[in-house]
XYZ file of C-alpha atoms in Angstrom:
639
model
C 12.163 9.381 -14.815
C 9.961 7.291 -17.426
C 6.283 6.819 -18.765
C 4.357 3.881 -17.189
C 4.216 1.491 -20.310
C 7.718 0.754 -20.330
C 7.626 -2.305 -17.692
C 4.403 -3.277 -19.025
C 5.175 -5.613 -22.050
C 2.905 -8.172 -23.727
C 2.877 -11.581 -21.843
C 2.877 -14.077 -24.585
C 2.808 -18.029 -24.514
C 5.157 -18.191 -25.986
C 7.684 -16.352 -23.666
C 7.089 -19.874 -21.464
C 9.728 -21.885 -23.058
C 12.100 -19.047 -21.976
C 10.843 -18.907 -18.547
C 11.265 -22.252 -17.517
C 14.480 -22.183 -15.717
C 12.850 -19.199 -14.186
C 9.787 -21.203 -13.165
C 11.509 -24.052 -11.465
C 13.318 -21.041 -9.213
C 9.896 -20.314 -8.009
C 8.651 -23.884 -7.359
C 8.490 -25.377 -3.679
C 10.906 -28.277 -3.072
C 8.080 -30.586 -2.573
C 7.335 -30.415 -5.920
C 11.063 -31.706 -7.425
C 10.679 -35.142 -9.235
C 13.087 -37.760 -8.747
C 13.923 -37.274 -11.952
C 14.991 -33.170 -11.346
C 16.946 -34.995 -8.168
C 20.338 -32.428 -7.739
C 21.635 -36.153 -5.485
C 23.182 -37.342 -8.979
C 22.477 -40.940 -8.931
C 20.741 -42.245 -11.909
C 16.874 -43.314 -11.164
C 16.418 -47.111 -11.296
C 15.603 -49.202 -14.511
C 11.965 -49.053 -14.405
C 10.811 -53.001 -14.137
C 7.525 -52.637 -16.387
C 6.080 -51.399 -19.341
C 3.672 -49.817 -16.965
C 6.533 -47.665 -15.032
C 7.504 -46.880 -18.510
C 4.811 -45.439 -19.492
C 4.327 -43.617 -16.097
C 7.821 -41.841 -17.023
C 6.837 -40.633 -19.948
C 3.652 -39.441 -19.202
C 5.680 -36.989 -16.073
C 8.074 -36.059 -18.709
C 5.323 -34.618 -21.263
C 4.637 -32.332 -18.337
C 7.937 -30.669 -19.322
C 7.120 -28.931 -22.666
C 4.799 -26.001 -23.676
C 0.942 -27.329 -23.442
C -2.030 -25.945 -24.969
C -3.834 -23.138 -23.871
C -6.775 -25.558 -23.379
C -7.321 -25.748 -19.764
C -8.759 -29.013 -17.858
C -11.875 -29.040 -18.289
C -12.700 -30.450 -14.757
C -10.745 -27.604 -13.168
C -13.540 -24.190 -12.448
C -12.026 -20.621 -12.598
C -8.719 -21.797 -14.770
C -6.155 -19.478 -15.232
C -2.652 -18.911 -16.041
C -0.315 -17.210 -13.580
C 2.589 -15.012 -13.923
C 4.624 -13.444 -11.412
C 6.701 -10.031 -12.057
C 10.117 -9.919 -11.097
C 13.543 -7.932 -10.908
C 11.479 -4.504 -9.614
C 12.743 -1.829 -11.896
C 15.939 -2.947 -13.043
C 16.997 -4.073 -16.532
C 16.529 -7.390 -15.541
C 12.882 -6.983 -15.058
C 10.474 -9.694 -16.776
C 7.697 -11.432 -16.241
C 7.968 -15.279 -15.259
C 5.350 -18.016 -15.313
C 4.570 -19.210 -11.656
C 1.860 -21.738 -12.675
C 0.779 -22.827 -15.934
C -2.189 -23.790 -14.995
C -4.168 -23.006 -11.595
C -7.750 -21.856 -10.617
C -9.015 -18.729 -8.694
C -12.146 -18.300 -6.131
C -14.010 -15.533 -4.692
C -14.465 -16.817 -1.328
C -16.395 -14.540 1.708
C -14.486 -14.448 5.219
C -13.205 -13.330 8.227
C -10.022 -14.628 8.028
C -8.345 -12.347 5.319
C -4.986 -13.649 5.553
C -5.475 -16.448 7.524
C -6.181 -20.078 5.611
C -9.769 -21.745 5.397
C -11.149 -24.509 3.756
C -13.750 -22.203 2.571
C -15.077 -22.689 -1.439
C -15.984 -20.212 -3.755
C -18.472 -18.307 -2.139
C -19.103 -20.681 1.116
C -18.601 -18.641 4.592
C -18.902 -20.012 7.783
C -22.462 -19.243 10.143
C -20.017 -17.851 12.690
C -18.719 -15.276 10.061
C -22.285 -14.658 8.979
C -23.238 -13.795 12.413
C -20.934 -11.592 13.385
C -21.723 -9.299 10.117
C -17.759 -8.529 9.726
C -16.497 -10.503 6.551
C -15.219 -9.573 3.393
C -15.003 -11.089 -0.697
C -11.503 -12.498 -0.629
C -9.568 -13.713 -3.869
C -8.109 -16.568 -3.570
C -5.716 -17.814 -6.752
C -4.210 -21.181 -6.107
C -2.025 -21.409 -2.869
C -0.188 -18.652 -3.426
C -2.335 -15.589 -3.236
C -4.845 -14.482 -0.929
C -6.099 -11.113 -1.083
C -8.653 -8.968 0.469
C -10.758 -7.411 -2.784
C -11.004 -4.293 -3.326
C -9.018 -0.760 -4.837
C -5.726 -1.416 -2.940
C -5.119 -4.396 -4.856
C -4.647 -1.619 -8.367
C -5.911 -4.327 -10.406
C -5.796 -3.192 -14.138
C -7.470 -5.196 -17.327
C -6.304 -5.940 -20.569
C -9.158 -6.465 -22.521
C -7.221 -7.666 -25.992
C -4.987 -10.044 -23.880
C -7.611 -11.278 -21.914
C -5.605 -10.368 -18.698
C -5.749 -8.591 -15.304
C -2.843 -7.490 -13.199
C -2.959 -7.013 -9.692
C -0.771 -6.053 -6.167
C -0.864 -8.902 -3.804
C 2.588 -9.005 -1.433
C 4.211 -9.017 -5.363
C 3.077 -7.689 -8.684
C 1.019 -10.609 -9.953
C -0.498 -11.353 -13.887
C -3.639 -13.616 -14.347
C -4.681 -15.124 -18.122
C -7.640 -16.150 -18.974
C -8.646 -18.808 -21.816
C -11.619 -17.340 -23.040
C -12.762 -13.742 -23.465
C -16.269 -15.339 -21.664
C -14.058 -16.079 -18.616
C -12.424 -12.657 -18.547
C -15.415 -10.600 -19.001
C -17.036 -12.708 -16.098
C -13.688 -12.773 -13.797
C -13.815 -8.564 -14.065
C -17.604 -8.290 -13.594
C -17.504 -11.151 -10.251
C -14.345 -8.802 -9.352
C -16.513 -5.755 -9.162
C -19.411 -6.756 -7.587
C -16.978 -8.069 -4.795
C -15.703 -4.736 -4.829
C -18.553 -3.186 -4.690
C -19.968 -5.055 -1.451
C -16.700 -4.552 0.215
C -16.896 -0.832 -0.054
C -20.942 -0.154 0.692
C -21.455 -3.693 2.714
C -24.396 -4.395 0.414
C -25.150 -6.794 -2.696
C -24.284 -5.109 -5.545
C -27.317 -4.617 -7.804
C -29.467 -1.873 -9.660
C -31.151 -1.130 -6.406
C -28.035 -0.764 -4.331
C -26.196 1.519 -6.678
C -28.998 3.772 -6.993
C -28.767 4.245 -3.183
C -25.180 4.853 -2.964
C -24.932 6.933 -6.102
C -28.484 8.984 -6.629
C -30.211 8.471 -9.933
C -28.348 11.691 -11.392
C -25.221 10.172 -10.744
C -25.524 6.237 -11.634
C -23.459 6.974 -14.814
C -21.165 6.780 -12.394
C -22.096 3.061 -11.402
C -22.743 1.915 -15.247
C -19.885 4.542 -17.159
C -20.478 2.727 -20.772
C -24.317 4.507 -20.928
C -22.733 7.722 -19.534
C -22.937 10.825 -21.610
C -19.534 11.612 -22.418
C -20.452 14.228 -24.708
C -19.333 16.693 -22.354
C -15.677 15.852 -22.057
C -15.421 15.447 -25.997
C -16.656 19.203 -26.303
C -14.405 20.543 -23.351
C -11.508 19.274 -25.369
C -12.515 21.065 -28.297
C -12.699 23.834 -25.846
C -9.189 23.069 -24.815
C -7.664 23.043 -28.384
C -8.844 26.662 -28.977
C -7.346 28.160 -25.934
C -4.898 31.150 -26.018
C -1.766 28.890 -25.482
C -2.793 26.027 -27.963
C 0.343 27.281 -30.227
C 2.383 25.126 -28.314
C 1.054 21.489 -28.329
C 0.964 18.978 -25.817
C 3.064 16.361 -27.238
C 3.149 12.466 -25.212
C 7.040 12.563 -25.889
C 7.474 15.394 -23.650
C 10.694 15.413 -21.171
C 11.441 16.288 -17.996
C 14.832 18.505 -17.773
C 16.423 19.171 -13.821
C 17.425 23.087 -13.705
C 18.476 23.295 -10.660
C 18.583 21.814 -6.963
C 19.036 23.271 -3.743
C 20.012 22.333 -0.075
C 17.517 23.152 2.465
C 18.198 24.742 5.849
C 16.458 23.167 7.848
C 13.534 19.484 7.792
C 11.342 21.152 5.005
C 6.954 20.964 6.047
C 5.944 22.278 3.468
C 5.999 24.655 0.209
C 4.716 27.912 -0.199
C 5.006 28.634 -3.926
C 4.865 32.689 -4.935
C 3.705 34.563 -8.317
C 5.907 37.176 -7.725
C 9.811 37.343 -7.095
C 10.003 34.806 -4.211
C 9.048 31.374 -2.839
C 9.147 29.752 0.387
C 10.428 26.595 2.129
C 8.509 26.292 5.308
C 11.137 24.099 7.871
C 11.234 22.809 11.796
C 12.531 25.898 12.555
C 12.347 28.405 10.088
C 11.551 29.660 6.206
C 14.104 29.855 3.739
C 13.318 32.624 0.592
C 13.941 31.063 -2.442
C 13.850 33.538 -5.979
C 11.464 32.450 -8.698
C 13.442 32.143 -11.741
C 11.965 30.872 -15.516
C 13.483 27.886 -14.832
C 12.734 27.147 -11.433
C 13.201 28.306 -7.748
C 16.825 29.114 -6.001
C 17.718 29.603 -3.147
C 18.643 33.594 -2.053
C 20.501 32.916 1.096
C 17.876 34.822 3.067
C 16.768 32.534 6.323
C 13.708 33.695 8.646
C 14.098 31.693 11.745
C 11.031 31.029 14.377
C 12.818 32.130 17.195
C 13.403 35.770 15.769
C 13.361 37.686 19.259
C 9.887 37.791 19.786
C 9.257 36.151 23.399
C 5.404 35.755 23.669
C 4.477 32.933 25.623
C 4.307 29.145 23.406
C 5.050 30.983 19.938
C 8.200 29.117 19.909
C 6.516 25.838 20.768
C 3.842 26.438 18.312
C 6.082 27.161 15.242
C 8.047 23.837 16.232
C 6.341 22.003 13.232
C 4.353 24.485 10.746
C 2.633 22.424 8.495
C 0.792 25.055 6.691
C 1.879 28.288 5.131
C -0.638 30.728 3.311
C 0.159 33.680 1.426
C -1.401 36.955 1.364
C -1.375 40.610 0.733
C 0.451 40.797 -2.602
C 2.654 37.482 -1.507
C 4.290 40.356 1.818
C 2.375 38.045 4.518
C 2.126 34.565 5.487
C -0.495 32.832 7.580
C 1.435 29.670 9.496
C -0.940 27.194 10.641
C 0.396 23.987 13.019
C -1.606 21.193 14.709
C -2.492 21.566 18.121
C -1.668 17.865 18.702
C 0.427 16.137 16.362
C -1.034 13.406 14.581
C -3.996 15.802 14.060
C -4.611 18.200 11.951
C -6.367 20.564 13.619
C -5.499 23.680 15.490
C -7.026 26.537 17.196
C -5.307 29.267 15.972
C -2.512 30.335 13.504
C 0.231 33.182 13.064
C 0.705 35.744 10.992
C 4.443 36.809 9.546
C 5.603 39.978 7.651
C 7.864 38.804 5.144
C 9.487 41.573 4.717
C 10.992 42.141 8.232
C 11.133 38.328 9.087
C 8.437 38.706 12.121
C 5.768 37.543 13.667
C 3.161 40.277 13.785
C 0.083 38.714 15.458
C -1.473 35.136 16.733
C -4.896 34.834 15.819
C -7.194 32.834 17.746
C -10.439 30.769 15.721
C -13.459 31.817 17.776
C -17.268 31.852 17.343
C -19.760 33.056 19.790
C -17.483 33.625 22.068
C -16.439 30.297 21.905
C -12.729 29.077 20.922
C -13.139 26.381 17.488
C -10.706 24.444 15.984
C -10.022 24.446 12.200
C -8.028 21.983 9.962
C -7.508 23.700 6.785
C -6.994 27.533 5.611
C -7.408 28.491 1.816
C -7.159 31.771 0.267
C -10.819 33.452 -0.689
C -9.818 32.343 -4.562
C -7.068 31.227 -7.022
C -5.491 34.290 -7.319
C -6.167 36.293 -3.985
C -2.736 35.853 -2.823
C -1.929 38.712 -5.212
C -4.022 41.356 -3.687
C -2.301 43.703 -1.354
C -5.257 44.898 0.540
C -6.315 41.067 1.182
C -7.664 40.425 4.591
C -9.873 37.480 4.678
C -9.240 33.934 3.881
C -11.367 31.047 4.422
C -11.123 27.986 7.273
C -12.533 24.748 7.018
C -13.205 22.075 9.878
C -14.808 18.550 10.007
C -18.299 20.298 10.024
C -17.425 23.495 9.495
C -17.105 26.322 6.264
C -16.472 29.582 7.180
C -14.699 33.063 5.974
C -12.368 34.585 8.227
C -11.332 38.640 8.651
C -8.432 39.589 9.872
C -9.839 43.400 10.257
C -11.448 44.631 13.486
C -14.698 44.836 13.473
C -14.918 48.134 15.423
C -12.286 49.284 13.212
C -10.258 49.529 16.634
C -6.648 48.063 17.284
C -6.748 45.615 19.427
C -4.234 45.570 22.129
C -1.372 42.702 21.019
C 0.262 43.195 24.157
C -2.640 41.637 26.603
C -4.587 39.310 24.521
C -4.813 37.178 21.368
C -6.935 39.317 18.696
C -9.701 36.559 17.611
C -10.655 36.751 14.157
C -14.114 37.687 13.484
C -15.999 34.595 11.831
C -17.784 36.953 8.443
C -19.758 34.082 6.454
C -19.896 30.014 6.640
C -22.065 27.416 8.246
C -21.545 24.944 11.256
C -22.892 21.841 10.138
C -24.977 19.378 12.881
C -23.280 16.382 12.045
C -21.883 14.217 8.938
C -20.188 16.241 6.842
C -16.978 15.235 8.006
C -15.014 17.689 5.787
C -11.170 16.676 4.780
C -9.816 19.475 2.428
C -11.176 22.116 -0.155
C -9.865 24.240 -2.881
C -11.183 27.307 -4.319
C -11.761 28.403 -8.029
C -10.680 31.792 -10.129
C -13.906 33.886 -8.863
C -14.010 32.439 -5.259
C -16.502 29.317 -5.671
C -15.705 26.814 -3.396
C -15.050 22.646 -3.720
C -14.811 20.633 -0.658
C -13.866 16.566 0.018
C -15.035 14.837 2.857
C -14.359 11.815 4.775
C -16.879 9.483 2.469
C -15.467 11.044 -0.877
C -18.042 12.437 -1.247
C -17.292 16.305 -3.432
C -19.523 19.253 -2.444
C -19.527 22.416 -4.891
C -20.438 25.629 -2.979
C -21.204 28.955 -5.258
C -20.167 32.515 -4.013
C -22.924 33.712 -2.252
C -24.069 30.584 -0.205
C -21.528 28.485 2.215
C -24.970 26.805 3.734
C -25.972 24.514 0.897
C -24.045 23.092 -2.006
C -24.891 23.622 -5.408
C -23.731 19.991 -6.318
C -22.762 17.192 -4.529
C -20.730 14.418 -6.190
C -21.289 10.761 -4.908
C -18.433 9.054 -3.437
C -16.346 5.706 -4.769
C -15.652 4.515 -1.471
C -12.489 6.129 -0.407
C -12.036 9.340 1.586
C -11.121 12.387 -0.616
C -7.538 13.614 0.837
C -6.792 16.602 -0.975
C -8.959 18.488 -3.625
C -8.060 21.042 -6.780
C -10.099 22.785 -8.865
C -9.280 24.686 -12.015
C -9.027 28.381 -12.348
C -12.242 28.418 -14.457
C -14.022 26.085 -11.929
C -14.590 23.078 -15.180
C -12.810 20.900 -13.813
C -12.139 19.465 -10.255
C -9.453 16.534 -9.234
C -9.899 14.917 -5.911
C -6.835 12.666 -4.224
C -7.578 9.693 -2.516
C -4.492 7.012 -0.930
C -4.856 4.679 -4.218
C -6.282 6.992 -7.349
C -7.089 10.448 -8.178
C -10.718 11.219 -9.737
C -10.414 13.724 -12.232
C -14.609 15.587 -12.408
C -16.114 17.515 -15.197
C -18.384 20.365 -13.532
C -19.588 21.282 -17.095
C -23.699 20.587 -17.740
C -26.227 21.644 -20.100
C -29.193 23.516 -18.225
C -33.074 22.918 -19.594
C -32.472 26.532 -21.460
C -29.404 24.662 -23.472
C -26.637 26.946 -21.815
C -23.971 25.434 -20.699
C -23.273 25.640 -17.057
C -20.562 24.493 -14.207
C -21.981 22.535 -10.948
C -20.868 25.894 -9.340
C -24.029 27.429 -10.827
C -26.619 25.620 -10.931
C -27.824 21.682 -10.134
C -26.523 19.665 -12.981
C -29.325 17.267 -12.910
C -29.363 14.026 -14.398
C -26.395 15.358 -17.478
C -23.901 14.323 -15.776
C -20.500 12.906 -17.408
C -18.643 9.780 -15.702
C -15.585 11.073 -13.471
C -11.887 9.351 -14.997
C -9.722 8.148 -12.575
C -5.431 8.292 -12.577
C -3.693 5.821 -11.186
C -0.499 4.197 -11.082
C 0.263 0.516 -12.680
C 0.367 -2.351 -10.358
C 4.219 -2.502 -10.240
C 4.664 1.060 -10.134
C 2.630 0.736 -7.268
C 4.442 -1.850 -5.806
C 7.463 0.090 -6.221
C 6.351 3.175 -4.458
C 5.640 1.013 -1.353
C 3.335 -0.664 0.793
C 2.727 2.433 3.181
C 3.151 5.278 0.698
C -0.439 6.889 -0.581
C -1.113 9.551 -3.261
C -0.688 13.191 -1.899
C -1.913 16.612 -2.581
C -2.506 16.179 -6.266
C -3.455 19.128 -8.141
C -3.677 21.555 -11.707
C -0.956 23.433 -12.760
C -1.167 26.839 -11.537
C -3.179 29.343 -14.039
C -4.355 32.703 -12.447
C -5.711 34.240 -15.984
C -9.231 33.603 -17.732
C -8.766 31.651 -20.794
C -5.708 30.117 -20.095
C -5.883 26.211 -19.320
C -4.063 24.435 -17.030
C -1.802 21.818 -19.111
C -0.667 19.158 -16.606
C -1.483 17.076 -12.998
C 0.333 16.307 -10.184
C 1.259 13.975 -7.043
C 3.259 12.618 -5.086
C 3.473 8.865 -3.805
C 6.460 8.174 -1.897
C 9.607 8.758 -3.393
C 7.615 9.404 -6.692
C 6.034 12.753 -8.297
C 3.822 11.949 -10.865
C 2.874 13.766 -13.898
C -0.109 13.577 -16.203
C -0.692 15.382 -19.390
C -3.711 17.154 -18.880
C -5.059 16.823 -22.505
C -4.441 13.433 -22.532
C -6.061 12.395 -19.802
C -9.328 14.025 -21.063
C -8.994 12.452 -24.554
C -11.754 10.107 -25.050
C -9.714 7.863 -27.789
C -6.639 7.789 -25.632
C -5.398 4.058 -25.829
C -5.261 3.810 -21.815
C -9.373 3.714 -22.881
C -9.190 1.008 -24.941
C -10.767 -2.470 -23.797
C -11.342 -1.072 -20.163
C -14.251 -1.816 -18.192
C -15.927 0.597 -15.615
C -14.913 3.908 -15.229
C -11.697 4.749 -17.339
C -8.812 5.410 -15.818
C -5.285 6.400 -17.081
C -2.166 4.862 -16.987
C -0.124 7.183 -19.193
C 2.542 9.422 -16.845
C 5.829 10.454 -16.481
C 7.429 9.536 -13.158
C 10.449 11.552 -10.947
C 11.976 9.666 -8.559
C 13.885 10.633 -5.770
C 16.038 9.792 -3.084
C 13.989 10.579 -0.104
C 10.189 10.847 0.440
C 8.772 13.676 -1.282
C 6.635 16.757 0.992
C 5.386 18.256 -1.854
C 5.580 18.640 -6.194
C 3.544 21.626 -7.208
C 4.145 24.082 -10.865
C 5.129 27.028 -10.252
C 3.042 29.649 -11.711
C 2.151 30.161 -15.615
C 3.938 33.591 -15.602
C 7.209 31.488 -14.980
C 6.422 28.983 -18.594
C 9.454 29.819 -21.431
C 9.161 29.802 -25.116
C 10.495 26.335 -25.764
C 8.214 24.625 -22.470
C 4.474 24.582 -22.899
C 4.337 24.583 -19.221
C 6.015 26.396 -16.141
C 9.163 24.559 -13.853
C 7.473 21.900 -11.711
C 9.197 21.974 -8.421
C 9.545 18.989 -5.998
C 10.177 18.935 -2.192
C 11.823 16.985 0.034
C 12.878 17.822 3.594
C 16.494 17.876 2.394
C 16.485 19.218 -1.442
C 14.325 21.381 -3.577
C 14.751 20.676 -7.242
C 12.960 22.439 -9.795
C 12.512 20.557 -13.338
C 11.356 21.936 -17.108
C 9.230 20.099 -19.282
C 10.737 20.257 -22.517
C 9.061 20.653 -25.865
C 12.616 19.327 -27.600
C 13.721 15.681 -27.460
């Protein structure tokens, strides 16, 4: 467990006399000297003044230069190379002194080319599929574009990036940094939307409401500054969000069986959703333990494929006062979608009725369920819960609609589709959340995020632009102000908040924000953090802390990544002079978080609910999943 900044120290020139024996560890064997010969013979006497000379001019080579670089050489940097992962050995080392870097366009990503800075072949041209490249020296070559996490340092004139290694580039001149990160974003930029990037062009991916979005330093931030004033006055503002806060295990349990997935309760109980069954776990102020109480699949209940279709649950839903569960699995693995679900009774440990998804007599797929609002889990008369599909929003009821009881026995009751909208085409919908009073927020395949009010699932309210990466998993605060949408390489944290043309202030829920709107803030994860998570390891189901009460803010984020759970301060992140701010370009985004690391790859990390938070922790236990061990941590208020 540890904040982000404490493998991120200041690379100074003068740290290169130290690294030198470093640096020659790093160098090919091409490039030893005679004179760095491990043979042992003593070089011959030179013959002339000239060889002389020669000798001493390789041996100035050898000592700290000047940060003035050749002046013949275009695009010179300094390279450093970060090594020893996470250990106390950890440091950067110098891996050139002095090298050049090119933006070069190509087909061949990671193949080699003679290509210069901006050159491309008329084959490549043709064939329409190339791609900006940066090129540093001859050691990196890297396709340009979010996956390489590259973060700025505006006061050390310095960008670090992923690129098969955690890499460090300085620049001489504040001139050539400010153009390196501007060339870097345009190349971005094209990448993503395959056109130039220009005024024009960003209009058309973003809308002119949105193109603070595009150019974040003429963005009216006013908005966040006066949400956090809104935060500070909040019923729970007694106990402060300090930076310095730790994270204290409580307790960890075994789990029966491969845990899917966690169903977190308000009430007395939790659940660990398995391959073949769901373990009860009691909600304590400290965290979740287990009861002893196992519910397995194959509870005596013989209908035909209900033990095949529980093999791998990856969905659980509560309802009706937390006494029912809705279990939703993929019809095909791989895929997320399913045709139907099944519904349990907690309380006697069976399976009570499989639902079929049906509309005009036709059967439909869906590939998410949510619960009609934040805190509808809670209501014991609850019988409808919303679906979502690729092109489809809908409300489902679990009630009759003849008020008759439909014979179990013969046939598979199909719930009756009450409200929603099946899109033609293009919306290709990925996840959605819903707020306090039922409003709905929904991510889609193009990132782009769609606000839907109450009373209309037809047309959205607001639509968000995306940043080029498909939206994964998408929260929403209890009071709808705030939404926070996961993609594999950042999270985008969204203020909803806008002033109408009557001056009342307004969530996207509501009403069309217009042309007020605030620049999004992204979270991600330093370069070497991200290195360290892994190559194949993405953010997952990042959301709010869990607040079910009007006027109570949520206090903290969180994801997962791998072996990682990741926590933000909530406050923080929304804190317009937050040093993570400081000298950034673009959009800001947020380095500061507290990491958990475990020893397996974590299903889920998710706070349990407010109702659980203790006197001396500003926040309730944050529990973590994975398909071995629960643990359940406190975030202390006391060093």
């Amino acid at each position: 467990m540890g904040g982000s900044h404490s493998r991120e120290e200041l690379i100074s020139d003068s740290d290169e006399e130290e690294y030198e024996e470093e640096e020659e560890n790093y160098q090919d064997s091409k490039d030893d000297t005679p004179e760095r010969s491990s043979s042992g013979r003593r070089p011959k006497t030179p013959s002339s003044l000239d060889e002389v000379a020669a000798k001493l001019e390789a041996l100035k080579l050898k000592y700290p230069t000047s940060n003035t670089p050749n002046p013949s050489l275009k695009n010179a940097v300094k390279l450093y190379l970060h090594i020893g992962g996470n250990t106390p050995k950890a440091k950067w080392v110098t891996s050139e002194k002095l090298t050049s870097y090119a933006f070069i366009k190509t087909a061949k990503i990671d193949g080699q080319d003679g290509a210069e800075d901006g050159e491309e072949s008329e084959n490549e041209e043709e064939s329409g599929d190339v791609w900006w490249v940066m090129k540093v020296g001859n050691k990196i070559r890297v396709k340009v574009g979010v996956e390489m996490q590259l973060k700025s340092f505006g006061d050390q004139r310095r960008v670090d990036f992923v690129a098969k290694g955690v890499w460090a580039m300085k620049f001489f001149s504040d001139e050539e940094y400010k153009s390196f990160v501007s060339k870097f974003n345009d190349c971005s930029f094209e990448n993503t939307y395959k056109m130039e990037s220009n005024d024009a062009n960003k209009v058309k991916v973003y809308g002119k409401d949105f193109i603070g979005w595009a150019n974040p330093e003429a963005a009216d931030d006013s908005i966040w500054e006066d949400a956090e004033d809104a935060f500070s006055k909040s019923p729970r503002s007694a106990t402060p969000v300090r930076a310095n806060q730790d994270l204290r295990e409580e307790f960890e349990e075994a789990a029966n069986g491969g845990i899917q997935s966690l169903a977190l309760g308000a009430l007395d109980n939790s659940f660990l959703v398995g391959d073949s069954g769901i373990q009860v776990v009691k909600n304590f102020t400290h965290g979740i333990q287990g009861k002893g109480v196992y519910v397995n699949f194959d509870n005596g209940n013989q209908r035909s494929g209900l033990n095949s279709v529980h093999s791998t649950p990856r969905k659980a839903l509560l309802m009706r006062a937390e006494t029912n569960m809705l279990l939703m699995s993929p019809k095909t693995e791989g895929k997320p979608h399913t045709t139907g679900l099944h519904q349990l009774d907690i309380e006697t440990g069976k399976i009570v009725t499989e639902w079929k998804f049906g509309k005009d007599g036709t059967e439909i797929t869906m590939r998410d369920i949510a619960n009609d609002s934040k805190g509808a889990q809670l209501d014991p008369s609850g019988a409808t819960f919303l679906g979502l599909d690729d092109n489809r929003l809908c409300r489902w009821d679990m009630r009759d609609r003849n008020g008759i009881v439909q014979n179990l026995a013969t046939s598979t009751p199909v719930l009756n589709w009450t409200q929603g909208h099946q899109f033609s085409r293009g919306t290709n919908f990925q996840c959605f959340a819903t707020t306090g009073d039922g409003s709905i927020v929904v991510g889609s395949l193009d990132g782009k995020i769609r606000l839907y009010s109450i009373t209309s699932m037809r047309q959205a309210k607001t639509g968000f632009p995306g940043l080029g990466s498909p939206i994964t998993h998408v929260d929403v605060t209890f009071d709808g102000k705030w939404i926070l949408g996961t993609t594999d390489t950042y999270l985008i944290l969204i203020c909803t908040l806008f002033t109408d043309k009557d001056g009342k202030t307004k969530t996207g829920f509501n009403g069309r924000m217009g042309h007020r709107v605030a620049a999004p803030r992204l979270l991600k994860l330093t370069p070497l953090d991200s290195h360290l998570a892994g190559v194949n390891n993405k953010f997952r189901n990042a959301q709010f802390s869990w607040v079910t009460e009007n006027g109570k803010q949520e206090r903290h984020l969180v994801a997962t990544v791998g072996k990682f759970s990741v926590i933000w301060n909530f406050q923080q992140v929304k804190n317009g002079s937050h040093e993570c701010y400081h000298n950034q370009e673009g959009l800001k985004s947020c380095y500061c978080y507290k990491i958990v690391l475990k020893d397996d790859s974590i299903v889920d990390s998710r706070f349990m609910h407010d109702k659980f938070a203790v006197s001396d922790s500003p926040e309730a236990p944050l529990v973590i999943a994975t398909p071995l061990k629960v643990s359940s941590f406190s975030i202390s208020s006391r060093r």
